[in-house]
Amino acid sequence: MPTLKFMFAVLTLLGSSIAAAADFTLEERIAKGYELAADRNAGNCFSCHMAEGAEQPGNSGPPLIMMQLRYPDRDQLKAQIADPRMRNPNTNMPPYGAHHILTDQELEWMVDFVHSL
Amino acid sequence: MTPKFVGMAALSLMLVSGSVLADECSEANALIQTARDAYDAVDARGFAWVPTEAYLTEAKADSAAGACEQAMVNAQRALDTAKAAMVQAENEATAWQSRVPK
Amino acid sequence: MKHAVTLALFTTLSLSVWAGPEEDRTAFVQFFEKRFPSIALEEHVNGAYALDEDKRKQWEALESGFPPYEDAVFDGEALWDESFANGASYSDCFGDSPAVKQHYPLWDAERGGVVTLELAINNCRESNGEKLLDYTDYAMVALSAYVAFESRGEPIAIEVPDQAALAAYEEGKAFYYQRRGQLNFACSSCHLEMAGNKLRSERLSAALGHVTHWPTYRSKWDEVGPLHKRFMECNDQVKAKAFELQSEEYRNLEYFLSYMSNGLPLNGPTTRK
């Protein structure tokens, strides 16, 4: 039987996570993801991928276009960025999640950005 | 208030606050030590990562400044990256052979 | 009969041991021939400039003027000709001609290790009672720049003479193909598998010919620096903790990488971005 104190704690937690998610609009999250993608010390995605808004992109990876068509499931795109070795063990793309290059929050913003392309 | 009383009070206050400070980041300090050991182990195999050392330095500075929560965050990052580096070291003991042109 | 079988087995075993590096080199060279069919093998001594016409023109202009490594070569010559306190000089260690770079790194059976040109310079100083030079010291860079300049055109001639040498070669080879660092790249990821691709606007150079032109003036460094400094930079770029200049890891790596370029003409010092 949950105590009043416990229920209050749950409510507070729920409230704060809703508040956190509501802190940023999708546009803002996409903008944050873009910044991470462009940052040479974070995603540095444009080193290898051509994408809209990328300055002097490289060509070692496939262009980031039609991403929602290629990844209808957002979770699959997140898994691919977190550890691309799952689909291709010989890939040269860094495992952004498995190697803790990005935090889970940053990964979420990155996915929002890449999925918007 | 006698000077003796003031001295006693000051002394006990120092003792109490001292023990509180020493205790304060003990959890973080233990985690820093665990992360340090994990880093040394992977460094001995030649597979240490640059960020692990940076996180360890930050965690120690946080702990020294009494920012225990932040020290925990950075120590955990140090430990996570050191563990991932060890997985890499273990894989690469043999995985490299598949990349040699035949 | 039994002896013949044993002998045959023994021959096969020892053959495979000696054939190892040469087989590796042949496959390595063929990889780049296949990847860049229109580029002559010797062209790879020019690194990324063999693969990028526009950048090659800018580079050639720089090389034909007063290249920024010129002072290092002149200063190195003066240092080379100086006598040590005991009256001996570098020529007592290296012979009359300073054109010796093609033989380095070499396997030193007595010391049981790979000896690079820089290490040989320090070994020479040590045996003549001179102070060792730091590997970042300008005098060391200048001396090796002079030897490199004098050795221009000489084909690389690295040897793996025995089992112990082979073990060092194998260490260097493993290092070359092992993924390292948080970004999870091997040397071979960028300079073999992705060679010729662009990282942002920079062309990734081929591993073949990587060792022919050191020390090199690198614009990013704004000075002439050794190959091992570039190794450190590569490790750092993939967020791997780098090793020391002239560490055993880097000497073995240089040994393997130089063997892969056997036969290519030396063309150092040079300039790179």
CSV table of C-alpha atoms in Angstrom, one decimal:
chain,number,residue,atom,x,y,z
A,1,MET,CA,0.0,0.0,0.0
A,2,PRO,CA,1.7,3.1,-1.2
A,3,THR,CA,2.2,5.8,1.4
A,4,LEU,CA,1.2,9.4,0.8
A,5,LYS,CA,4.9,10.3,0.8
A,6,PHE,CA,5.7,7.7,-1.9
A,7,MET,CA,2.8,8.9,-4.1
A,8,PHE,CA,4.0,12.4,-3.7
A,9,ALA,CA,7.5,11.4,-4.8
A,10,VAL,CA,6.2,9.6,-7.8
A,11,LEU,CA,4.1,12.6,-8.8
A,12,THR,CA,7.1,14.9,-8.4
A,13,LEU,CA,9.2,12.7,-10.6
A,14,LEU,CA,6.5,12.5,-13.2
A,15,GLY,CA,6.1,16.2,-13.1
A,16,SER,CA,9.8,16.9,-13.5
A,17,SER,CA,10.3,14.5,-16.4
A,18,ILE,CA,7.3,16.0,-18.2
A,19,ALA,CA,8.8,19.4,-17.6
A,20,ALA,CA,12.2,18.3,-18.9
A,21,ALA,CA,10.7,16.9,-22.1
A,22,ALA,CA,8.6,20.1,-22.5
A,23,ASP,CA,11.7,22.2,-22.0
A,24,PHE,CA,12.5,22.1,-25.7
A,25,THR,CA,10.4,22.1,-28.8
A,26,LEU,CA,11.3,19.7,-31.6
A,27,GLU,CA,12.8,22.5,-33.5
A,28,GLU,CA,15.0,23.4,-30.5
A,29,ARG,CA,16.1,19.7,-30.1
A,30,ILE,CA,16.9,19.5,-33.8
A,31,ALA,CA,19.0,22.7,-33.5
A,32,LYS,CA,20.9,21.2,-30.5
A,33,GLY,CA,21.5,18.0,-32.5
A,34,TYR,CA,22.8,20.0,-35.4
A,35,GLU,CA,25.3,21.8,-33.1
A,36,LEU,CA,26.5,18.4,-31.8
A,37,ALA,CA,26.8,17.0,-35.4
A,38,ALA,CA,28.9,20.0,-36.5
A,39,ASP,CA,31.1,20.1,-33.4
A,40,ARG,CA,34.5,18.4,-34.1
A,41,ASN,CA,34.7,17.4,-30.5
A,42,ALA,CA,31.3,15.9,-30.3
A,43,GLY,CA,29.5,14.2,-33.2
A,44,ASN,CA,31.8,15.6,-36.0
A,45,CYS,CA,29.3,13.9,-38.4
A,46,PHE,CA,30.2,16.1,-41.4
A,47,SER,CA,33.7,14.8,-41.4
A,48,CYS,CA,32.3,11.8,-43.2
A,49,HIS,CA,28.7,12.6,-44.2
A,50,MET,CA,27.2,15.1,-46.5
A,51,ALA,CA,24.1,16.7,-45.1
A,52,GLU,CA,22.0,19.8,-45.5
A,53,GLY,CA,23.7,22.7,-43.6
A,54,ALA,CA,27.1,20.9,-43.5
A,55,GLU,CA,30.2,23.0,-44.2
A,56,GLN,CA,32.9,21.2,-46.3
A,57,PRO,CA,31.5,17.7,-45.7
A,58,GLY,CA,33.6,14.6,-46.2
A,59,ASN,CA,32.6,11.6,-48.3
A,60,SER,CA,33.5,8.5,-46.3
A,61,GLY,CA,30.0,7.8,-45.1
A,62,PRO,CA,26.7,7.9,-47.1
A,63,PRO,CA,24.9,11.3,-47.4
A,64,LEU,CA,22.4,12.0,-44.7
A,65,ILE,CA,19.3,12.4,-46.8
A,66,MET,CA,15.7,10.9,-46.7
A,67,MET,CA,16.4,9.7,-43.2
A,68,GLN,CA,12.8,9.1,-42.3
A,69,LEU,CA,12.4,6.9,-45.4
A,70,ARG,CA,15.5,5.0,-44.5
A,71,TYR,CA,14.7,4.8,-40.8
A,72,PRO,CA,10.9,4.9,-40.4
A,73,ASP,CA,11.5,3.7,-36.8
A,74,ARG,CA,13.3,6.4,-34.8
A,75,ASP,CA,14.6,3.8,-32.3
A,76,GLN,CA,16.4,2.0,-35.1
A,77,LEU,CA,18.1,5.2,-36.1
A,78,LYS,CA,19.1,5.8,-32.5
A,79,ALA,CA,20.5,2.2,-32.3
A,80,GLN,CA,22.5,2.8,-35.5
A,81,ILE,CA,24.1,5.9,-34.1
A,82,ALA,CA,24.7,4.4,-30.7
A,83,ASP,CA,26.5,1.3,-32.1
A,84,PRO,CA,26.7,1.0,-35.9
A,85,ARG,CA,28.7,-2.2,-35.5
A,86,MET,CA,25.4,-4.1,-34.8
A,87,ARG,CA,24.5,-3.8,-38.4
A,88,ASN,CA,28.1,-3.8,-39.9
A,89,PRO,CA,30.9,-5.2,-37.7
A,90,ASN,CA,33.5,-3.7,-40.0
A,91,THR,CA,32.1,-0.1,-40.1
A,92,ASN,CA,34.5,2.8,-39.5
A,93,MET,CA,31.8,4.9,-37.9
A,94,PRO,CA,32.5,5.5,-34.2
A,95,PRO,CA,30.0,3.8,-31.7
A,96,TYR,CA,28.7,7.1,-30.2
A,97,GLY,CA,26.7,5.4,-27.5
A,98,ALA,CA,28.7,2.3,-26.7
A,99,HIS,CA,31.9,4.3,-26.4
A,100,HIS,CA,30.2,7.1,-24.5
A,101,ILE,CA,31.1,9.7,-27.0
A,102,LEU,CA,27.7,11.3,-26.5
A,103,THR,CA,25.5,11.1,-23.4
A,104,ASP,CA,22.0,9.6,-23.9
A,105,GLN,CA,20.5,13.0,-23.8
A,106,GLU,CA,22.9,14.2,-26.6
A,107,LEU,CA,22.2,11.1,-28.5
A,108,GLU,CA,18.4,11.9,-28.4
A,109,TRP,CA,19.1,15.4,-29.8
A,110,MET,CA,21.3,13.9,-32.5
A,111,VAL,CA,18.6,11.5,-33.5
A,112,ASP,CA,16.1,14.3,-33.7
A,113,PHE,CA,18.4,16.2,-36.0
A,114,VAL,CA,19.4,13.3,-38.2
A,115,HIS,CA,15.8,12.1,-38.5
A,116,SER,CA,14.8,15.6,-39.7
A,117,LEU,CA,17.1,15.3,-42.7
B,1,MET,CA,31.5,33.3,27.7
B,2,THR,CA,35.0,32.4,28.9
B,3,PRO,CA,37.8,32.1,26.4
B,4,LYS,CA,38.1,28.5,27.3
B,5,PHE,CA,34.5,27.8,26.4
B,6,VAL,CA,34.9,29.6,23.1
B,7,GLY,CA,38.0,27.6,22.4
B,8,MET,CA,36.2,24.3,23.2
B,9,ALA,CA,33.3,25.3,21.0
B,10,ALA,CA,35.5,26.2,18.1
B,11,LEU,CA,37.4,23.0,18.5
B,12,SER,CA,34.3,20.8,18.5
B,13,LEU,CA,32.9,22.7,15.6
B,14,MET,CA,36.1,22.1,13.7
B,15,LEU,CA,36.0,18.4,14.5
B,16,VAL,CA,32.3,18.1,13.5
B,17,SER,CA,32.7,20.0,10.3
B,18,GLY,CA,36.0,18.2,9.5
B,19,SER,CA,34.4,14.8,9.8
B,20,VAL,CA,31.5,15.9,7.8
B,21,LEU,CA,33.8,17.2,5.0
B,22,ALA,CA,35.9,14.0,5.1
B,23,ASP,CA,32.7,11.9,4.9
B,24,GLU,CA,31.1,14.2,2.4
B,25,CYS,CA,32.5,12.8,-0.9
B,26,SER,CA,33.5,9.3,0.3
B,27,GLU,CA,31.2,7.6,-2.1
B,28,ALA,CA,32.6,9.7,-5.0
B,29,ASN,CA,36.2,9.1,-3.8
B,30,ALA,CA,35.6,5.3,-3.8
B,31,LEU,CA,34.2,5.5,-7.3
B,32,ILE,CA,37.1,7.6,-8.4
B,33,GLN,CA,39.5,4.9,-7.1
B,34,THR,CA,37.5,2.2,-8.9
B,35,ALA,CA,37.7,4.2,-12.2
B,36,ARG,CA,41.4,4.9,-11.6
B,37,ASP,CA,42.1,1.1,-11.3
B,38,ALA,CA,40.1,0.4,-14.4
B,39,TYR,CA,42.0,3.1,-16.3
B,40,ASP,CA,45.4,1.8,-15.1
B,41,ALA,CA,44.5,-1.8,-16.2
B,42,VAL,CA,43.6,-0.7,-19.8
B,43,ASP,CA,46.6,1.7,-19.9
B,44,ALA,CA,48.8,-1.3,-19.2
B,45,ARG,CA,47.4,-3.0,-22.3
B,46,GLY,CA,48.1,0.1,-24.4
B,47,PHE,CA,44.5,0.9,-25.0
B,48,ALA,CA,43.8,3.9,-22.7
B,49,TRP,CA,41.5,6.7,-23.9
B,50,VAL,CA,42.2,10.4,-23.6
B,51,PRO,CA,38.7,11.3,-22.1
B,52,THR,CA,39.0,8.8,-19.2
B,53,GLU,CA,42.0,10.7,-17.8
B,54,ALA,CA,40.2,14.0,-18.3
B,55,TYR,CA,37.1,12.7,-16.4
B,56,LEU,CA,39.3,11.5,-13.6
B,57,THR,CA,41.0,14.9,-13.2
B,58,GLU,CA,37.6,16.6,-13.2
B,59,ALA,CA,36.2,14.2,-10.7
B,60,LYS,CA,39.1,14.7,-8.3
B,61,ALA,CA,38.8,18.5,-8.6
B,62,ASP,CA,35.0,18.3,-8.0
B,63,SER,CA,35.6,16.1,-4.9
B,64,ALA,CA,38.2,18.5,-3.5
B,65,ALA,CA,35.8,21.4,-4.0
B,66,GLY,CA,33.1,19.5,-2.2
B,67,ALA,CA,30.9,19.1,-5.3
B,68,CYS,CA,30.2,15.5,-4.5
B,69,GLU,CA,27.4,14.9,-7.0
B,70,GLN,CA,29.4,16.3,-9.9
B,71,ALA,CA,32.3,14.2,-8.7
B,72,MET,CA,30.1,11.1,-8.9
B,73,VAL,CA,29.0,12.0,-12.5
B,74,ASN,CA,32.6,12.5,-13.7
B,75,ALA,CA,33.9,9.4,-11.9
B,76,GLN,CA,31.1,7.3,-13.5
B,77,ARG,CA,32.0,8.7,-16.9
B,78,ALA,CA,35.7,7.8,-16.2
B,79,LEU,CA,34.6,4.3,-15.2
B,80,ASP,CA,32.3,3.8,-18.2
B,81,THR,CA,34.9,4.9,-20.7
B,82,ALA,CA,37.6,2.8,-19.0
B,83,LYS,CA,35.4,-0.3,-19.2
B,84,ALA,CA,34.5,0.3,-22.9
B,85,ALA,CA,38.2,0.7,-23.6
B,86,MET,CA,38.9,-2.6,-22.0
B,87,VAL,CA,36.2,-4.3,-24.2
B,88,GLN,CA,38.0,-2.7,-27.2
B,89,ALA,CA,41.4,-4.0,-25.9
B,90,GLU,CA,40.1,-7.5,-25.6
B,91,ASN,CA,38.4,-7.5,-29.0
B,92,GLU,CA,41.5,-6.1,-30.7
B,93,ALA,CA,43.8,-8.8,-29.4
B,94,THR,CA,42.6,-10.8,-32.4
B,95,ALA,CA,40.1,-8.7,-34.4
B,96,TRP,CA,42.9,-6.7,-36.1
B,97,GLN,CA,43.9,-9.8,-38.1
B,98,SER,CA,40.8,-9.6,-40.3
B,99,ARG,CA,41.9,-6.1,-41.5
B,100,VAL,CA,45.3,-7.2,-43.0
B,101,PRO,CA,45.1,-7.2,-46.8
B,102,LYS,CA,45.4,-10.7,-48.2
C,1,MET,CA,62.7,-40.9,-45.5
C,2,LYS,CA,61.8,-39.7,-42.1
C,3,HIS,CA,64.7,-37.3,-42.2
C,4,ALA,CA,63.5,-36.0,-45.6
C,5,VAL,CA,60.0,-35.3,-44.2
C,6,THR,CA,61.4,-33.5,-41.2
C,7,LEU,CA,63.7,-31.6,-43.4
C,8,ALA,CA,60.9,-30.7,-45.8
C,9,LEU,CA,58.7,-29.7,-42.9
C,10,PHE,CA,61.5,-27.6,-41.4
C,11,THR,CA,62.1,-25.9,-44.7
C,12,THR,CA,58.4,-25.1,-45.1
C,13,LEU,CA,58.2,-23.7,-41.6
C,14,SER,CA,61.3,-21.5,-41.9
C,15,LEU,CA,60.2,-20.4,-45.4
C,16,SER,CA,56.8,-19.2,-44.1
C,17,VAL,CA,58.5,-17.3,-41.4
C,18,TRP,CA,60.8,-15.4,-43.7
C,19,ALA,CA,58.1,-15.1,-46.4
C,20,GLY,CA,55.8,-13.4,-43.9
C,21,PRO,CA,56.8,-9.7,-44.2
C,22,GLU,CA,57.4,-10.1,-48.0
C,23,GLU,CA,53.9,-11.6,-48.4
C,24,ASP,CA,52.4,-8.8,-46.3
C,25,ARG,CA,54.2,-6.2,-48.4
C,26,THR,CA,53.0,-7.7,-51.7
C,27,ALA,CA,49.4,-7.8,-50.6
C,28,PHE,CA,49.7,-4.2,-49.1
C,29,VAL,CA,51.1,-2.9,-52.4
C,30,GLN,CA,48.5,-4.7,-54.5
C,31,PHE,CA,45.8,-3.2,-52.3
C,32,PHE,CA,46.8,0.3,-53.3
C,33,GLU,CA,47.4,-0.7,-56.9
C,34,LYS,CA,43.8,-1.8,-57.0
C,35,ARG,CA,42.4,1.2,-55.1
C,36,PHE,CA,44.3,3.7,-57.2
C,37,PRO,CA,44.8,2.1,-60.6
C,38,SER,CA,45.7,5.3,-62.4
C,39,ILE,CA,48.4,6.3,-59.9
C,40,ALA,CA,52.0,5.0,-60.2
C,41,LEU,CA,53.2,3.4,-57.0
C,42,GLU,CA,56.1,5.7,-56.6
C,43,GLU,CA,53.7,8.7,-56.6
C,44,HIS,CA,52.5,7.7,-53.2
C,45,VAL,CA,55.6,9.1,-51.6
C,46,ASN,CA,53.8,12.4,-52.2
C,47,GLY,CA,51.0,11.4,-49.9
C,48,ALA,CA,47.7,13.2,-50.3
C,49,TYR,CA,49.3,15.3,-53.1
C,50,ALA,CA,49.4,12.2,-55.3
C,51,LEU,CA,45.6,12.1,-55.0
C,52,ASP,CA,44.6,15.8,-55.3
C,53,GLU,CA,45.7,17.8,-58.2
C,54,ASP,CA,44.8,21.3,-56.9
C,55,LYS,CA,46.5,20.8,-53.6
C,56,ARG,CA,49.5,19.4,-55.4
C,57,LYS,CA,50.0,22.6,-57.3
C,58,GLN,CA,50.0,24.7,-54.1
C,59,TRP,CA,52.5,22.3,-52.5
C,60,GLU,CA,54.8,22.2,-55.5
C,61,ALA,CA,55.0,26.0,-55.4
C,62,LEU,CA,56.0,25.9,-51.7
C,63,GLU,CA,58.6,23.2,-52.3
C,64,SER,CA,60.2,25.0,-55.2
C,65,GLY,CA,60.8,28.3,-53.4
C,66,PHE,CA,62.6,28.4,-50.1
C,67,PRO,CA,61.0,25.4,-48.4
C,68,PRO,CA,60.6,25.8,-44.6
C,69,TYR,CA,62.8,22.8,-43.8
C,70,GLU,CA,65.9,24.3,-45.5
C,71,ASP,CA,67.4,25.8,-42.3
C,72,ALA,CA,67.0,22.5,-40.5
C,73,VAL,CA,69.0,20.7,-43.2
C,74,PHE,CA,71.8,23.4,-43.1
C,75,ASP,CA,72.0,23.3,-39.3
C,76,GLY,CA,71.9,19.5,-39.3
C,77,GLU,CA,74.9,19.4,-41.7
C,78,ALA,CA,76.9,21.7,-39.4
C,79,LEU,CA,76.1,19.5,-36.4
C,80,TRP,CA,76.9,16.4,-38.3
C,81,ASP,CA,80.4,17.6,-39.2
C,82,GLU,CA,81.2,18.8,-35.6
C,83,SER,CA,83.6,16.6,-33.7
C,84,PHE,CA,82.7,15.1,-30.3
C,85,ALA,CA,84.8,15.9,-27.2
C,86,ASN,CA,86.7,12.7,-27.8
C,87,GLY,CA,87.6,13.7,-31.4
C,88,ALA,CA,85.2,11.2,-33.0
C,89,SER,CA,82.2,12.3,-35.0
C,90,TYR,CA,79.0,10.9,-36.5
C,91,SER,CA,80.8,9.5,-39.5
C,92,ASP,CA,82.7,7.1,-37.1
C,93,CYS,CA,79.3,5.6,-36.3
C,94,PHE,CA,77.5,5.9,-39.7
C,95,GLY,CA,80.3,5.7,-42.2
C,96,ASP,CA,81.6,8.4,-44.6
C,97,SER,CA,78.3,9.0,-46.3
C,98,PRO,CA,75.4,10.4,-44.4
C,99,ALA,CA,73.0,8.8,-47.0
C,100,VAL,CA,71.9,6.0,-44.7
C,101,LYS,CA,68.3,6.7,-44.0
C,102,GLN,CA,67.1,3.9,-46.3
C,103,HIS,CA,68.4,1.3,-43.8
C,104,TYR,CA,66.4,2.7,-40.8
C,105,PRO,CA,64.8,1.4,-38.7
C,106,LEU,CA,67.0,-1.6,-38.4
C,107,TRP,CA,67.0,-4.6,-36.1
C,108,ASP,CA,69.8,-4.5,-33.6
C,109,ALA,CA,70.3,-8.1,-32.5
C,110,GLU,CA,72.7,-7.1,-29.7
C,111,ARG,CA,70.4,-4.7,-28.1
C,112,GLY,CA,67.4,-6.8,-29.0
C,113,GLY,CA,65.3,-3.9,-30.4
C,114,VAL,CA,64.4,-1.8,-33.4
C,115,VAL,CA,66.7,1.1,-33.9
C,116,THR,CA,65.4,4.2,-35.7
C,117,LEU,CA,67.6,6.8,-37.2
C,118,GLU,CA,67.0,9.1,-34.2
C,119,LEU,CA,67.8,6.3,-31.7
C,120,ALA,CA,71.0,5.5,-33.7
C,121,ILE,CA,72.1,9.1,-33.5
C,122,ASN,CA,71.7,9.0,-29.7
C,123,ASN,CA,73.4,5.6,-29.5
C,124,CYS,CA,76.3,7.2,-31.4
C,125,ARG,CA,76.5,10.1,-28.9
C,126,GLU,CA,76.3,7.7,-26.0
C,127,SER,CA,79.1,5.5,-27.2
C,128,ASN,CA,81.2,8.6,-27.6
C,129,GLY,CA,80.5,10.0,-24.1
C,130,GLU,CA,78.1,12.8,-25.4
C,131,LYS,CA,74.9,13.9,-23.7
C,132,LEU,CA,71.8,12.3,-25.2
C,133,LEU,CA,69.5,14.6,-27.2
C,134,ASP,CA,65.9,14.9,-26.4
C,135,TYR,CA,63.7,13.7,-29.3
C,136,THR,CA,61.9,17.0,-29.5
C,137,ASP,CA,65.2,18.9,-29.5
C,138,TYR,CA,65.9,21.0,-32.6
C,139,ALA,CA,69.4,19.5,-32.9
C,140,MET,CA,67.9,16.0,-33.2
C,141,VAL,CA,65.3,17.2,-35.8
C,142,ALA,CA,68.1,19.0,-37.7
C,143,LEU,CA,70.5,16.1,-37.7
C,144,SER,CA,67.8,13.7,-39.0
C,145,ALA,CA,66.6,16.3,-41.6
C,146,TYR,CA,70.2,16.5,-42.9
C,147,VAL,CA,70.5,12.7,-43.1
C,148,ALA,CA,67.1,12.5,-44.8
C,149,PHE,CA,68.1,15.1,-47.4
C,150,GLU,CA,71.4,13.4,-48.2
C,151,SER,CA,69.5,10.1,-48.6
C,152,ARG,CA,67.0,11.5,-51.1
C,153,GLY,CA,66.4,9.0,-54.0
C,154,GLU,CA,67.7,6.0,-52.1
C,155,PRO,CA,65.2,3.1,-52.2
C,156,ILE,CA,64.0,2.0,-48.7
C,157,ALA,CA,65.8,-1.2,-47.8
C,158,ILE,CA,64.4,-2.5,-44.5
C,159,GLU,CA,65.4,-6.1,-43.4
C,160,VAL,CA,63.8,-8.5,-41.0
C,161,PRO,CA,66.9,-10.7,-40.3
C,162,ASP,CA,65.7,-13.2,-37.6
C,163,GLN,CA,63.0,-14.5,-35.4
C,164,ALA,CA,63.4,-11.7,-32.8
C,165,ALA,CA,63.2,-9.1,-35.5
C,166,LEU,CA,60.1,-10.8,-36.9
C,167,ALA,CA,58.5,-10.6,-33.4
C,168,ALA,CA,59.0,-6.8,-33.4
C,169,TYR,CA,57.7,-6.5,-36.9
C,170,GLU,CA,54.6,-8.5,-35.9
C,171,GLU,CA,54.1,-6.1,-32.9
C,172,GLY,CA,54.2,-3.2,-35.2
C,173,LYS,CA,51.8,-4.8,-37.7
C,174,ALA,CA,49.3,-5.6,-35.0
C,175,PHE,CA,49.5,-2.0,-33.7
C,176,TYR,CA,48.8,-0.8,-37.3
C,177,TYR,CA,45.6,-2.7,-37.7
C,178,GLN,CA,44.3,-2.4,-34.1
C,179,ARG,CA,41.4,-0.1,-33.4
C,180,ARG,CA,42.2,2.4,-30.7
C,181,GLY,CA,40.8,5.3,-28.8
C,182,GLN,CA,37.2,6.3,-28.0
C,183,LEU,CA,36.6,7.0,-31.7
C,184,ASN,CA,37.6,3.4,-32.5
C,185,PHE,CA,39.9,3.9,-35.5
C,186,ALA,CA,43.0,1.8,-36.5
C,187,CYS,CA,45.8,3.4,-38.6
C,188,SER,CA,44.5,1.2,-41.4
C,189,SER,CA,40.9,2.5,-41.0
C,190,CYS,CA,41.9,5.9,-42.4
C,191,HIS,CA,45.0,5.3,-44.5
C,192,LEU,CA,44.1,1.9,-46.0
C,193,GLU,CA,40.4,1.4,-46.0
C,194,MET,CA,39.4,5.0,-46.4
C,195,ALA,CA,42.6,6.2,-48.3
C,196,GLY,CA,41.7,8.8,-50.9
C,197,ASN,CA,38.4,9.7,-49.2
C,198,LYS,CA,37.8,13.2,-47.9
C,199,LEU,CA,37.6,14.0,-44.2
C,200,ARG,CA,35.9,17.4,-44.4
C,201,SER,CA,38.1,19.0,-47.1
C,202,GLU,CA,41.2,17.0,-46.4
C,203,ARG,CA,42.2,14.1,-48.5
C,204,LEU,CA,43.3,10.9,-46.6
C,205,SER,CA,46.7,9.8,-47.8
C,206,ALA,CA,47.7,6.2,-48.6
C,207,ALA,CA,49.8,4.3,-46.0
C,208,LEU,CA,52.1,3.3,-48.8
C,209,GLY,CA,54.9,5.9,-48.9
C,210,HIS,CA,54.0,7.3,-45.4
C,211,VAL,CA,57.5,6.9,-44.1
C,212,THR,CA,59.5,8.3,-47.1
C,213,HIS,CA,59.7,12.0,-46.2
C,214,TRP,CA,60.5,12.5,-42.5
C,215,PRO,CA,61.2,14.7,-40.7
C,216,THR,CA,58.6,17.0,-42.3
C,217,TYR,CA,57.6,20.6,-41.9
C,218,ARG,CA,53.9,20.5,-41.0
C,219,SER,CA,52.0,23.8,-41.3
C,220,LYS,CA,49.8,22.8,-38.4
C,221,TRP,CA,53.0,22.5,-36.2
C,222,ASP,CA,54.7,25.4,-37.7
C,223,GLU,CA,58.0,23.5,-37.5
C,224,VAL,CA,59.9,20.5,-38.7
C,225,GLY,CA,59.0,17.4,-36.7
C,226,PRO,CA,59.6,13.6,-36.6
C,227,LEU,CA,57.3,10.8,-37.8
C,228,HIS,CA,56.6,9.7,-34.2
C,229,LYS,CA,55.1,13.2,-33.5
C,230,ARG,CA,52.7,12.5,-36.3
C,231,PHE,CA,51.9,9.1,-34.7
C,232,MET,CA,51.1,10.8,-31.5
C,233,GLU,CA,48.9,13.3,-33.2
C,234,CYS,CA,47.0,10.5,-35.0
C,235,ASN,CA,46.5,8.6,-31.7
C,236,ASP,CA,45.3,11.8,-30.1
C,237,GLN,CA,42.9,12.6,-33.0
C,238,VAL,CA,41.1,9.3,-32.3
C,239,LYS,CA,41.2,10.0,-28.6
C,240,ALA,CA,43.6,7.2,-27.8
C,241,LYS,CA,46.3,8.0,-25.2
C,242,ALA,CA,49.5,8.5,-27.2
C,243,PHE,CA,52.8,6.8,-26.6
C,244,GLU,CA,56.1,8.6,-26.2
C,245,LEU,CA,58.4,9.6,-29.0
C,246,GLN,CA,60.8,6.6,-29.7
C,247,SER,CA,58.7,4.3,-27.4
C,248,GLU,CA,59.0,0.6,-28.2
C,249,GLU,CA,55.4,0.7,-29.6
C,250,TYR,CA,56.2,3.5,-32.1
C,251,ARG,CA,59.6,2.0,-33.1
C,252,ASN,CA,58.0,-1.3,-33.9
C,253,LEU,CA,55.2,0.5,-35.8
C,254,GLU,CA,57.8,2.4,-37.8
C,255,TYR,CA,59.6,-0.8,-38.5
C,256,PHE,CA,56.5,-2.5,-40.0
C,257,LEU,CA,55.4,0.6,-41.9
C,258,SER,CA,58.8,1.2,-43.4
C,259,TYR,CA,59.0,-2.4,-44.5
C,260,MET,CA,55.7,-1.9,-46.3
C,261,SER,CA,57.3,0.9,-48.3
C,262,ASN,CA,60.4,-1.1,-49.2
C,263,GLY,CA,61.8,-0.1,-52.6
C,264,LEU,CA,60.1,3.4,-52.7
C,265,PRO,CA,62.6,6.3,-53.0
C,266,LEU,CA,63.2,8.5,-50.0
C,267,ASN,CA,62.1,12.2,-50.5
C,268,GLY,CA,62.5,13.9,-47.2
C,269,PRO,CA,62.4,16.3,-45.7
C,270,THR,CA,59.3,17.8,-47.2
C,271,THR,CA,56.3,19.9,-46.3
C,272,ARG,CA,52.7,18.9,-45.4
C,273,LYS,CA,49.7,20.8,-44.3
